[in-house]
Amino acid sequence: MTDSAGPGAGASATGTGLARRRRRSWVRNTSLGLSVFLLAASAAGWAVYEKLNGNITADDDAAAELARYEKERPTALVRGAQNILLIGSDSRSGKGNRKYGRDSGTERSDTTILLHLAANRHSATAVSLPRDLMVHLPDCRRPDGTRSRPVFAAFNSAFEVGGSACTIRTVEKLTDIRVDHHMVVDFHGFKDIVDAVDGVQVCLKQPIDDKDAKLRLPAGEVTLNGEQALGYVRARKSIGNGSDTDRMERQQRFLGALVSKVRSNDVLLNPAKLYPVLDAATSSLTTDPALASLRGLYQLVRGMRDIPVEQVQFLTVPRASYAYNANRDQLVEPEAAQLFARLRSDTPVAVAKGVPKGAPADVPEDSGVKSGNAAKGRQNLARNSFEGPGGGAYEFAFDYEEQSSGDVKWPVEQALSPAGTPPPAPTFRGNTAAEDACG
């Protein structure tokens, strides 16, 4: 009995010990494998982070130049509000860009947009600044280290003379708005970003055949790849009325469609979709040092991701043909001053495809403003009234100062609305990212 019990007990104890050793071995192997996996994943994640982080070029020269003129720069008025200057360079240098023309060794700002992010991050307003707008350029540091003289010239020449720093200083002098950050992207980077989101849909009323833009497209709904999108936003001669204003409006509609595409595809929440977009974007960006890292860009984007698409607005600064050269532009006042003042103070503006007649931002064709006729402008715009929300009547009065050139300059309007009733946000011609490109 003892003999029979001994081996049984002994066999049972030996089997239990073996099972325990096997379990411990399995746990060790599993833990080791999991550790290796986590280390590999961490290493891969770090490698991806470092790659994307290293893609961005910091614009240290611009930062140094702006620091030199810090005392003359505008002061930010509203804590938390941000103004980012987006500059599209027309440089023909670099991969794939020579097909758009001869590289003369210089570059101008093909597109410039002042993006205002409200302090509460409930809205974003992107204002296009015409490249042919006649402005006062300050003295700027040239690439060779010499300095230019102040000059009255087309806005896009600021980038050619002194790069992003000269453009920023010009914008700040024009608007009295502090530019907090800036980004520069070239043709190739724009194409890569569009391709990274698998194209953007637009609607064409008529087919396009533009040799200069290297673009042939059918009428109707079309999804543009990067190459086609670049031609679409740059074309002038074969689309619309051929004006730069029409082109800027087309660029705004395209950017709105791009924003909607990114939001609808949940790109920001899907790593598999987000990586190619980040890779394309970071590879093409030159930014101020504060944004020249994934951390800096993430902090900026994080504040934008919850803005409703209907509150992402695009408009062109009120402009008209320059009085002395029809191929150049000048600001329309008081609308431009009104817009800049509201952005500077982080006060809302509204956009619409068609500005209501009589609204402050609506300038009659025969007002005299577009022709530079001060007397006629004074007669037609001395008092402006329109119907506000709920049927209330609002009036705006302006003071005028005639300039030696015959132009008219107005300060921001003074509201004469009923006591205790704030005037409504002025409406400017534009669109939002929520608008259906094919609607």
Short mmCIF file of C-alpha atoms in Angstrom, two decimals, residues 15 35 45 48 55 65 67 126 128 161 173 177 258 336 355 394 404 434-435:
data_model
loop_
_atom_site.label_atom_id
_atom_site.label_comp_id
_atom_site.label_asym_id
_atom_site.label_seq_id
_atom_site.Cartn_x
_atom_site.Cartn_y
_atom_site.Cartn_z
CA GLY A 15 4.24 16.30 -12.93
CA SER A 35 9.26 43.50 -24.53
CA GLY A 45 7.72 55.23 -33.64
CA VAL A 48 9.06 58.00 -37.73
CA ASN A 55 11.76 67.13 -42.66
CA GLU A 65 15.76 89.74 -39.33
CA ALA A 67 14.15 90.28 -34.17
CA ALA A 126 -8.09 82.99 -44.26
CA SER A 128 -5.89 86.23 -49.54
CA VAL A 161 13.72 91.15 -52.45
CA LYS A 173 2.89 97.53 -41.99
CA ILE A 177 -1.60 92.83 -37.45
CA LEU A 258 -9.09 70.22 -49.21
CA ALA A 336 -9.97 96.78 -45.95
CA VAL A 355 -22.55 90.43 -50.37
CA TYR A 394 -28.22 100.17 -38.86
CA SER A 404 -2.54 113.70 -52.79
CA ALA A 434 -18.53 73.60 -45.48
CA GLU A 435 -19.76 74.67 -48.91
#
